[in-house]
PDB file of C-alpha atoms in Angstrom:
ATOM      1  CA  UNK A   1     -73.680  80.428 264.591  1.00  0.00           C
ATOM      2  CA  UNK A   2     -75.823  77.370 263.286  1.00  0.00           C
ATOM      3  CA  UNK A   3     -78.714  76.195 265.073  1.00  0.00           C
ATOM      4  CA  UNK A   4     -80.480  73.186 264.897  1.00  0.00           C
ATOM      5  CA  UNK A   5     -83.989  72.781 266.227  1.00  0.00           C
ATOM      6  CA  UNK A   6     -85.813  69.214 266.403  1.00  0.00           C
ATOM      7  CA  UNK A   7     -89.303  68.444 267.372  1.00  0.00           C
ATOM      8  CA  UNK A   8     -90.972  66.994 268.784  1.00  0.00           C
ATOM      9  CA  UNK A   9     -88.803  66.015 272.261  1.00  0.00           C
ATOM     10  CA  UNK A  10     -91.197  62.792 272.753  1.00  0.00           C
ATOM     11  CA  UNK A  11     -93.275  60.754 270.488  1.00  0.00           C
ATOM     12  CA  UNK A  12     -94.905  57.633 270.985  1.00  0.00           C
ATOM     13  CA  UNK A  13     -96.661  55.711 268.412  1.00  0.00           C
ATOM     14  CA  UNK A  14     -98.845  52.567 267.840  1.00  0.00           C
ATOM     15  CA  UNK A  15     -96.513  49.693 266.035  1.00  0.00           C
ATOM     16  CA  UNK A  16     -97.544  50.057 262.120  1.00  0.00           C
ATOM     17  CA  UNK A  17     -98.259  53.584 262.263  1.00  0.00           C
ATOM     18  CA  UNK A  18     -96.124  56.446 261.057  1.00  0.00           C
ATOM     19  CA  UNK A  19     -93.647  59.052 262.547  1.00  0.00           C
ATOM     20  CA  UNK A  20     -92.132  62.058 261.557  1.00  0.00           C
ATOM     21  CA  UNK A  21     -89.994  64.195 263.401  1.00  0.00           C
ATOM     22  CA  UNK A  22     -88.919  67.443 262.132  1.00  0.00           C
ATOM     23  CA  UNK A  23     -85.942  70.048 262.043  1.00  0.00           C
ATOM     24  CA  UNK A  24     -84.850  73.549 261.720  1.00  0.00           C
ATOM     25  CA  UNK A  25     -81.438  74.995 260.891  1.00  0.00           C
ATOM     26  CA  UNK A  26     -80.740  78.481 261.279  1.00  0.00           C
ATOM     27  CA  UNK A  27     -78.027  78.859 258.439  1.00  0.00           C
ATOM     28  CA  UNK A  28     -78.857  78.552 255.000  1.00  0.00           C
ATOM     29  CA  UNK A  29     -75.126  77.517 254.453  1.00  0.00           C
ATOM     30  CA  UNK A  30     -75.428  74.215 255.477  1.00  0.00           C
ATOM     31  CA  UNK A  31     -75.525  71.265 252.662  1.00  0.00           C
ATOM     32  CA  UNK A  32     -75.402  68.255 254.549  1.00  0.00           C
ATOM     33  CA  UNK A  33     -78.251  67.111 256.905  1.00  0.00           C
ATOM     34  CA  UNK A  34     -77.474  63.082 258.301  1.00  0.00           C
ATOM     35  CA  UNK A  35     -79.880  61.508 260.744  1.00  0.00           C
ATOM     36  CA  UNK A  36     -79.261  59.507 263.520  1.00  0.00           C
ATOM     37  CA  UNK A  37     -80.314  56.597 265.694  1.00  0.00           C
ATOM     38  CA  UNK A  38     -79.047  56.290 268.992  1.00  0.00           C
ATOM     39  CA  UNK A  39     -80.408  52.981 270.743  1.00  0.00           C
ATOM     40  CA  UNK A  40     -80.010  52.671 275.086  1.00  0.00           C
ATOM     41  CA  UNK A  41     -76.521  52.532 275.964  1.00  0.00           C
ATOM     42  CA  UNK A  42     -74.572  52.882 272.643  1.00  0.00           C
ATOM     43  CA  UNK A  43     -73.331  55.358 270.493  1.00  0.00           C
ATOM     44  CA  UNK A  44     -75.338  57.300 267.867  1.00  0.00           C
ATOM     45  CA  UNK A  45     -75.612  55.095 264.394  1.00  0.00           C
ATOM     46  CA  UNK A  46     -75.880  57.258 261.303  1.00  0.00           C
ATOM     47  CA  UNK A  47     -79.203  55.870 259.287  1.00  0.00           C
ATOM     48  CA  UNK A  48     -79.737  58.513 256.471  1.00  0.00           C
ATOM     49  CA  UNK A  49     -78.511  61.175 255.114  1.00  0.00           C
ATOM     50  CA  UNK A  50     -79.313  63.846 252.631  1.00  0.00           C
ATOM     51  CA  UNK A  51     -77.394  66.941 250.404  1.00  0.00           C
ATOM     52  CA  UNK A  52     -78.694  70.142 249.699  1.00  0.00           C
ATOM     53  CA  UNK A  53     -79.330  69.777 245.839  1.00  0.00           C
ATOM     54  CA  UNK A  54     -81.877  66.733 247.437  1.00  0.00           C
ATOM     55  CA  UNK A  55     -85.194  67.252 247.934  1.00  0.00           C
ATOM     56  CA  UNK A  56     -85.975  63.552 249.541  1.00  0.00           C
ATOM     57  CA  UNK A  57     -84.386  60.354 249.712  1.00  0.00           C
ATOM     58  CA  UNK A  58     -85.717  56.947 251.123  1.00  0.00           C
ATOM     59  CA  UNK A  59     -83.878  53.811 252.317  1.00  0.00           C
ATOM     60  CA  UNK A  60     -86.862  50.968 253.172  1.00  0.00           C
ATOM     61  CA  UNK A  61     -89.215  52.262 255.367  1.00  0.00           C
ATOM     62  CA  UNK A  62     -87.380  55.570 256.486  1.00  0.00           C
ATOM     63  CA  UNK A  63     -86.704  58.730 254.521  1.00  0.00           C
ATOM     64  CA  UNK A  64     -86.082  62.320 254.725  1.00  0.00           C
ATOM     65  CA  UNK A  65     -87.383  65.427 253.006  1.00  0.00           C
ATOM     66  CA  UNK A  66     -85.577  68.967 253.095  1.00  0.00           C
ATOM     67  CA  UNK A  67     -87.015  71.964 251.945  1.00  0.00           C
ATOM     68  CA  UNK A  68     -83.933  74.469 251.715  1.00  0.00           C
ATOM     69  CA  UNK A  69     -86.181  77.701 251.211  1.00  0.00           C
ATOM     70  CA  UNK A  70     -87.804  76.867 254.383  1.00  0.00           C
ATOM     71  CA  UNK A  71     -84.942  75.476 256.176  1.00  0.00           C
ATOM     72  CA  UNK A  72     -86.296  72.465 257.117  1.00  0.00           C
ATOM     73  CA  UNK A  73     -85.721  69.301 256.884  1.00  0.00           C
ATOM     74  CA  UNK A  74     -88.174  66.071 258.130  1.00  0.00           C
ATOM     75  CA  UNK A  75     -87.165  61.977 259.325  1.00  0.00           C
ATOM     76  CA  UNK A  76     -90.138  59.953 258.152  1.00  0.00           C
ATOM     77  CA  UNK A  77     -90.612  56.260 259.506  1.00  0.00           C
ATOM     78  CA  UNK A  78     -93.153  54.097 257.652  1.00  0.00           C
ATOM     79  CA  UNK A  79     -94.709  50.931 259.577  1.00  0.00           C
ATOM     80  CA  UNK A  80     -93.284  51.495 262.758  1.00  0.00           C
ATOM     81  CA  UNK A  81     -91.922  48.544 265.135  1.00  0.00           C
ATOM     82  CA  UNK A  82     -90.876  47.939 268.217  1.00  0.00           C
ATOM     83  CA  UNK A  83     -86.918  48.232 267.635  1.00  0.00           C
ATOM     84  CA  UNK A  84     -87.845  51.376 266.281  1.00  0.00           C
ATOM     85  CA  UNK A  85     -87.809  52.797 269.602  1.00  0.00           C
ATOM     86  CA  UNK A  86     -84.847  54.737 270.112  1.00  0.00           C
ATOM     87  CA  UNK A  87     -83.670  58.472 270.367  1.00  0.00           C
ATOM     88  CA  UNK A  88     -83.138  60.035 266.776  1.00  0.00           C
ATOM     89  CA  UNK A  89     -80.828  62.996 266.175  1.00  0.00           C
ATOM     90  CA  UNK A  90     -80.810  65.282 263.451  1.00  0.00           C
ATOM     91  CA  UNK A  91     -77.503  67.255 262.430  1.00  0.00           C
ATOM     92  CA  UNK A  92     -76.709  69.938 260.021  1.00  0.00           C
ATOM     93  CA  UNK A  93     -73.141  70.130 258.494  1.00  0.00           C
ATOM     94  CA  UNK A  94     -71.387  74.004 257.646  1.00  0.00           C
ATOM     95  CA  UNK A  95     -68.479  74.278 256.757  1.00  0.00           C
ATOM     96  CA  UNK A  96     -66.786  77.913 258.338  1.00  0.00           C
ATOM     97  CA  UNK A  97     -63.000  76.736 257.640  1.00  0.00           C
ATOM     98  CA  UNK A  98     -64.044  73.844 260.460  1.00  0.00           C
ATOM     99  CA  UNK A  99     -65.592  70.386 260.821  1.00  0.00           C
ATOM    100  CA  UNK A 100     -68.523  71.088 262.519  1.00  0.00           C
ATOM    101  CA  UNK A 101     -71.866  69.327 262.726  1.00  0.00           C
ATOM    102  CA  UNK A 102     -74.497  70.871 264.681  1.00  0.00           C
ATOM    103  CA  UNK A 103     -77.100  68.322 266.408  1.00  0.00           C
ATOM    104  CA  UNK A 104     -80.746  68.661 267.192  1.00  0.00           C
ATOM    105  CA  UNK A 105     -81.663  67.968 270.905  1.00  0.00           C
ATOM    106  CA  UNK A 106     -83.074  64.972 270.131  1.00  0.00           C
ATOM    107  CA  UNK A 107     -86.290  62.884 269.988  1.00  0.00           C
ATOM    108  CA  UNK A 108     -87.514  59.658 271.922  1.00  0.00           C
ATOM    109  CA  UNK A 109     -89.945  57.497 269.705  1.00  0.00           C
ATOM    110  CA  UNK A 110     -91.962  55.311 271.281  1.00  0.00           C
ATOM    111  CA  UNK A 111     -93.182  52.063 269.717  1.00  0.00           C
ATOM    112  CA  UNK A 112     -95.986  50.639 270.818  1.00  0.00           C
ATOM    113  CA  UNK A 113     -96.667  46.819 270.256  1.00  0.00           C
TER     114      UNK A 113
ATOM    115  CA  UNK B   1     -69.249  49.665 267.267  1.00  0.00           C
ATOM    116  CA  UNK B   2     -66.457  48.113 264.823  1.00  0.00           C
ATOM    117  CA  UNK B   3     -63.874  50.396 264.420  1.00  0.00           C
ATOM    118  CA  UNK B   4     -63.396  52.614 266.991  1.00  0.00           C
ATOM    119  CA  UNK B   5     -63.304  52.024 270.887  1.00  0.00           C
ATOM    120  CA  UNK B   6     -63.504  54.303 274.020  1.00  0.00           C
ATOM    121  CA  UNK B   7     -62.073  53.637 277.368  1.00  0.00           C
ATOM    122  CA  UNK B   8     -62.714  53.575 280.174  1.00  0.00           C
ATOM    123  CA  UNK B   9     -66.722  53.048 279.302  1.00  0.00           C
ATOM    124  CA  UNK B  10     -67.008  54.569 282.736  1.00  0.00           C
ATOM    125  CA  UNK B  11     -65.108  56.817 285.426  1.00  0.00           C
ATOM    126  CA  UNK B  12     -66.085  58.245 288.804  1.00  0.00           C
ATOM    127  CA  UNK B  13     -63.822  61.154 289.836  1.00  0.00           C
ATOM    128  CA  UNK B  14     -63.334  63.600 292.228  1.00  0.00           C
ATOM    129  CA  UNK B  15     -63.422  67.342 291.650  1.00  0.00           C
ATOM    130  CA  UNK B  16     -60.082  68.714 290.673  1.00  0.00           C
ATOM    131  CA  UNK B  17     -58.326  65.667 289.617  1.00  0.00           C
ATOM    132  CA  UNK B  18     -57.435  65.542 286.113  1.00  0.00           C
ATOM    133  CA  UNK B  19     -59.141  62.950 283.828  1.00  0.00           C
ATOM    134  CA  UNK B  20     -57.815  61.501 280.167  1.00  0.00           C
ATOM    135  CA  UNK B  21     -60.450  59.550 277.829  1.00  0.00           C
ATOM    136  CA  UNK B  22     -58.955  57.582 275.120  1.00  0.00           C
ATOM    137  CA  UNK B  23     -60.558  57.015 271.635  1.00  0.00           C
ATOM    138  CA  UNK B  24     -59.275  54.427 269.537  1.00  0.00           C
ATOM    139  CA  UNK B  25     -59.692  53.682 265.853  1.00  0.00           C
ATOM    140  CA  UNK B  26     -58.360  51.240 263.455  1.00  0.00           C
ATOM    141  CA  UNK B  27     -60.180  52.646 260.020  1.00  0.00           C
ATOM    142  CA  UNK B  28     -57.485  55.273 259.439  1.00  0.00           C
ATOM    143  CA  UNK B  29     -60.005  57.766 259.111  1.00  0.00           C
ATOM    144  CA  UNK B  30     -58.629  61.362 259.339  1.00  0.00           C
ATOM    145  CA  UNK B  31     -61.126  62.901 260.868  1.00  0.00           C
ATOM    146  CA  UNK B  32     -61.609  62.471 264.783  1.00  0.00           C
ATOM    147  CA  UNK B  33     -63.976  64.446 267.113  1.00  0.00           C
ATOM    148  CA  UNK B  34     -65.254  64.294 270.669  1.00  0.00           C
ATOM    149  CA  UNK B  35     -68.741  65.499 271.551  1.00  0.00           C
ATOM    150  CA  UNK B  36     -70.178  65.555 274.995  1.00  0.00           C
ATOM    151  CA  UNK B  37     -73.819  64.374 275.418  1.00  0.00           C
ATOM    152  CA  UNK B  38     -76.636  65.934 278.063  1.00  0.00           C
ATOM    153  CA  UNK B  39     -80.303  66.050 278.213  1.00  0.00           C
ATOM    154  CA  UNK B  40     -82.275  68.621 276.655  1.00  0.00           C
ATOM    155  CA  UNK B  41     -78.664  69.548 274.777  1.00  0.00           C
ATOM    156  CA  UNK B  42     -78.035  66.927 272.329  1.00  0.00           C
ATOM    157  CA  UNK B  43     -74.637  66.289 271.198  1.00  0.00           C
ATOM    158  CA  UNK B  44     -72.095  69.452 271.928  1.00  0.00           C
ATOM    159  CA  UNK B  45     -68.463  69.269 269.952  1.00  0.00           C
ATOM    160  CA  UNK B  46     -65.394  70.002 272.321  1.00  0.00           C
ATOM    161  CA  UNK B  47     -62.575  69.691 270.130  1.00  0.00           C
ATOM    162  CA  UNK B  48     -61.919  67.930 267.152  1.00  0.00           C
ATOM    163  CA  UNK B  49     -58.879  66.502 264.782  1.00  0.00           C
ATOM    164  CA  UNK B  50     -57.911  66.912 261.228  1.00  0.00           C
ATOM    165  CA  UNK B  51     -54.463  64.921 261.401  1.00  0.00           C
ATOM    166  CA  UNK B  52     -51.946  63.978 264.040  1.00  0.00           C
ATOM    167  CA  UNK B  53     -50.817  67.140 266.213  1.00  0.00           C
ATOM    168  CA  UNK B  54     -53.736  68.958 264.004  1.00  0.00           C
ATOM    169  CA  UNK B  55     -56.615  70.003 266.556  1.00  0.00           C
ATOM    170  CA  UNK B  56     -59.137  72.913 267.168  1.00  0.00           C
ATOM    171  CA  UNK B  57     -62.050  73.671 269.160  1.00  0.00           C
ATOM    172  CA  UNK B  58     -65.581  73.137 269.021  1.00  0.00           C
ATOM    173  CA  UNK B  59     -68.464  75.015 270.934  1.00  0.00           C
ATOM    174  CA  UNK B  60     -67.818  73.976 274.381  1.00  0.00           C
ATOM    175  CA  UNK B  61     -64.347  73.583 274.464  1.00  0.00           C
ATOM    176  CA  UNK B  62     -63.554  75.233 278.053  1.00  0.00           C
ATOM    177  CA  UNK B  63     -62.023  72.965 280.642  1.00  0.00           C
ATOM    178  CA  UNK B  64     -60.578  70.547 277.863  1.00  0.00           C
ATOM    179  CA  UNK B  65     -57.731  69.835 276.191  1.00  0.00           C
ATOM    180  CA  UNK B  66     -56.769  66.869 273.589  1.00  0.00           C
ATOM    181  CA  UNK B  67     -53.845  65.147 271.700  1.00  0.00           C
ATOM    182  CA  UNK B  68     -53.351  63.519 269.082  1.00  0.00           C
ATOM    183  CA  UNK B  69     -50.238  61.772 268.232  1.00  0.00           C
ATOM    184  CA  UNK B  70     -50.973  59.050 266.323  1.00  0.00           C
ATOM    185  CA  UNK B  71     -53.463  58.688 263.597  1.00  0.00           C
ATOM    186  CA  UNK B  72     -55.152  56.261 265.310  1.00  0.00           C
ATOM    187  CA  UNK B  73     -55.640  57.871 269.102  1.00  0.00           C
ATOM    188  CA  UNK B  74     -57.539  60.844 270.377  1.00  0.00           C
ATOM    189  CA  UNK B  75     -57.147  61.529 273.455  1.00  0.00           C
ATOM    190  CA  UNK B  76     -59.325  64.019 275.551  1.00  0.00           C
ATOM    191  CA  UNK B  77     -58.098  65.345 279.170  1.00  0.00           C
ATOM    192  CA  UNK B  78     -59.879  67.657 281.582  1.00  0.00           C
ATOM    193  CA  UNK B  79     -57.438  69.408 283.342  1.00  0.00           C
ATOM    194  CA  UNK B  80     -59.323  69.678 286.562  1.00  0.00           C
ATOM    195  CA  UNK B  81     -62.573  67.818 286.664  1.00  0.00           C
ATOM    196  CA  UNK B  82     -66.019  70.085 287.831  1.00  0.00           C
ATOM    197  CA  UNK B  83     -69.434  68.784 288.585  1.00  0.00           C
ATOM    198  CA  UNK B  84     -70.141  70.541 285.530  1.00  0.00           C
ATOM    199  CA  UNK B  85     -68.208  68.064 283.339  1.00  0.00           C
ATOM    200  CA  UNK B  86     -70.305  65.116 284.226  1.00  0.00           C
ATOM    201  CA  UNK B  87     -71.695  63.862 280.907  1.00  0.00           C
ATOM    202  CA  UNK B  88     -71.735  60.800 277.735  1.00  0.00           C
ATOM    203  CA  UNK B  89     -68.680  61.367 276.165  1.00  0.00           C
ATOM    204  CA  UNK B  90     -68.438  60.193 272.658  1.00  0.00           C
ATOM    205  CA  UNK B  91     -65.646  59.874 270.239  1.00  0.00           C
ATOM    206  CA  UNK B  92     -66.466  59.506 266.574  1.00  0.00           C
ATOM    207  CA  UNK B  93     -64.662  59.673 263.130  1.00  0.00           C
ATOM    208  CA  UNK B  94     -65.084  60.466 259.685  1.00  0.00           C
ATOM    209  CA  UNK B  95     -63.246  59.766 256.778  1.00  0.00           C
ATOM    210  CA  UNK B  96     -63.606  63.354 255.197  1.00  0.00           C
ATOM    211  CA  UNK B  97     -65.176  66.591 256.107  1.00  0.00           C
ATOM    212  CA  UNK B  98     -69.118  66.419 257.049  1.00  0.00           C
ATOM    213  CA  UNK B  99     -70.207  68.590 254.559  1.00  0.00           C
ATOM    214  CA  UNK B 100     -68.680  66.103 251.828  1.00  0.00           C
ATOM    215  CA  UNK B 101     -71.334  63.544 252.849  1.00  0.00           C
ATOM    216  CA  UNK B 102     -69.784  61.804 255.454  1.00  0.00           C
ATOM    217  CA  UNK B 103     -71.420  60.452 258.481  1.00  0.00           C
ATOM    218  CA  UNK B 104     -69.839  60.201 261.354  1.00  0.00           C
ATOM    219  CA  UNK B 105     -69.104  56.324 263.251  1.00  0.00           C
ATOM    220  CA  UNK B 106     -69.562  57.151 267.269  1.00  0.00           C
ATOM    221  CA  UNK B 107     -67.841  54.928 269.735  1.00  0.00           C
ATOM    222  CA  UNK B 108     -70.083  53.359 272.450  1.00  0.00           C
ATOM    223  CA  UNK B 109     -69.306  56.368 274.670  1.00  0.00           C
ATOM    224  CA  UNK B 110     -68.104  56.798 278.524  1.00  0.00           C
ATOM    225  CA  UNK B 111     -70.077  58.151 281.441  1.00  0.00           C
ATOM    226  CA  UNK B 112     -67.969  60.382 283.497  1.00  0.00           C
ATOM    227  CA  UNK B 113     -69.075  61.389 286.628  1.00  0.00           C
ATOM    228  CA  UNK B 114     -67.510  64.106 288.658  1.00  0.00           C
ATOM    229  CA  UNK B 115     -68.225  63.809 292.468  1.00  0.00           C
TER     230      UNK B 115
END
C-alpha cells in the first residue's frame, strides 16, 4: 500500500530564516498531496495543497514543490516566525475504490525569536 | 474548529469497558473519517463514511466499530477498550473524495486514555 515518508522529524530555525521539510510517497498513483499545520492542542488545519499535473504552488510565504518522477514532494516556509512553530503533516491522496489519505509522521518546526 | 465538534475532548477508561466518541458536523459534508493520532505514527485512518449507514475500514481498523445514521453524526465505539487504544482521536470531513482536491476540516480531537 501507499507510504508516506516526511523528514526531517525536528527542525528548529532562527525567526526570518527558511524551512523546508520534505516527503516521499511510495505510489506513483497518488494525485493529491495537501499539507498540514497542526498547532498544540487542536486539530490539524489544512494550509496548502497541490495536484499532480502541478509542479509548485505558493500562497504568501509558504509553498510546495512536487516532482512526480521522483516522488517527492517539498513544504517551503519563507521568513519564518514565531507562530510558525507547529507540527506540519504531509498527506498523499490514492484513490483504490476508497477515501484514503496517507499521512507523513510528522515534523516539529521550531521558531526561534 | 467551525463546523465540526468532538466529544467528550477527553475520557479516562478502564480496560474492557466499551467507549463511543461522537463527531459532529453541521457543513453537510458527505465525507466523514476518524483517524487516530500517536507519536512517531502520524495520523492512522480507522474507518471512514461515504453517506449515512455507508462505512468501511481504514488501516487500523481492529478493535473499532462506527455508525452513522445521520448525515451529520459519526460515531466511533471500541468495543472493549485496551491499553493499546490510548491515543488523539480526530474526526474530520470532506466535502468530496481527497483525490478531487479536497482537504480535510479536523475536529479539535479527544484524548482517550485506557487505564
Amino acid at each position: 500500500g501507499e507510504n508516506v515518508e516526511q523528514h526531517p522529524s525536528t527542525l528548529s530555525v532562527q525567526e526570518g530564516d527558511s524551512a523546508v521539510i520534505k516527503c516521499t510517497y511510495s505510489d506513483s498513483a497518488s494525485n493529491y498531496f495537501p499539507w498540514y499545520k497542526q498547532e498544540l492542542g487542536k486539530g490539524p488545519q489544512l494550509i496548502i495543497d497541490i495536484r499532480s499535473n502541478v509542479g509548485e504552488k505558493k500562497d504568501q510565504r509558504i509553498a510546495v514543490t512536487l516532482n512526480k518522477t521522483a516522488k517527492h514532494f517539498s513544504l517551503h516556509i519563507t521568513e519564518t516566525q514565531p507562530e510558525d512553530s507547529a507540527v506540519y503533516f504531509c498527506a498523499a491522496s490514492l484513490d483504490t475504490g476508497g477515501f484514503k489519505t496517507i499521512f507523513g509522521a510528522g515534523t516539529r518546526l521550531f521558531v526561534k525569536a | 474548529d467551525a463546523g465540526i465538534t468532538q466529544s467528550p475532548r477527553h475520557k479516562v477508561t478502564e480496560t474492557g469497558t466499551p467507549v463511543t466518541l461522537r463527531c459532529h458536523q453541521t457543513e453537510n459534508h458527505r465525507y466523514m473519517y476518524w483517524y487516530r493520532q500517536d507519536p512517531g505514527h502520524g495520523l492512522r485512518l480507522i474507518h471512514y463514511s461515504y453517506g449515512v449507514k455507508d462505512t468501511d475500514k481504514g488501516e487500523v481498523s481492529d478493535g473499532y466499530s462506527v455508525s452513522r445514521s445521520k448525515t451529520e453524526d459519526f460515531l466511533l465505539t471500541l468495543e472493549s477498550a485496551t491499553s493499546s487504544q490510548t491515543s488523539v482521536y480526530f474526526c474530520a470531513i470532506s466535502e468530496s473524495k481527497a483525490l478531487m482536491g479536497y482537504g480535510y476540516t479536523f475536529g479539535s480531537g479527544t484524548r482517550l486514555t485506557v487505564v
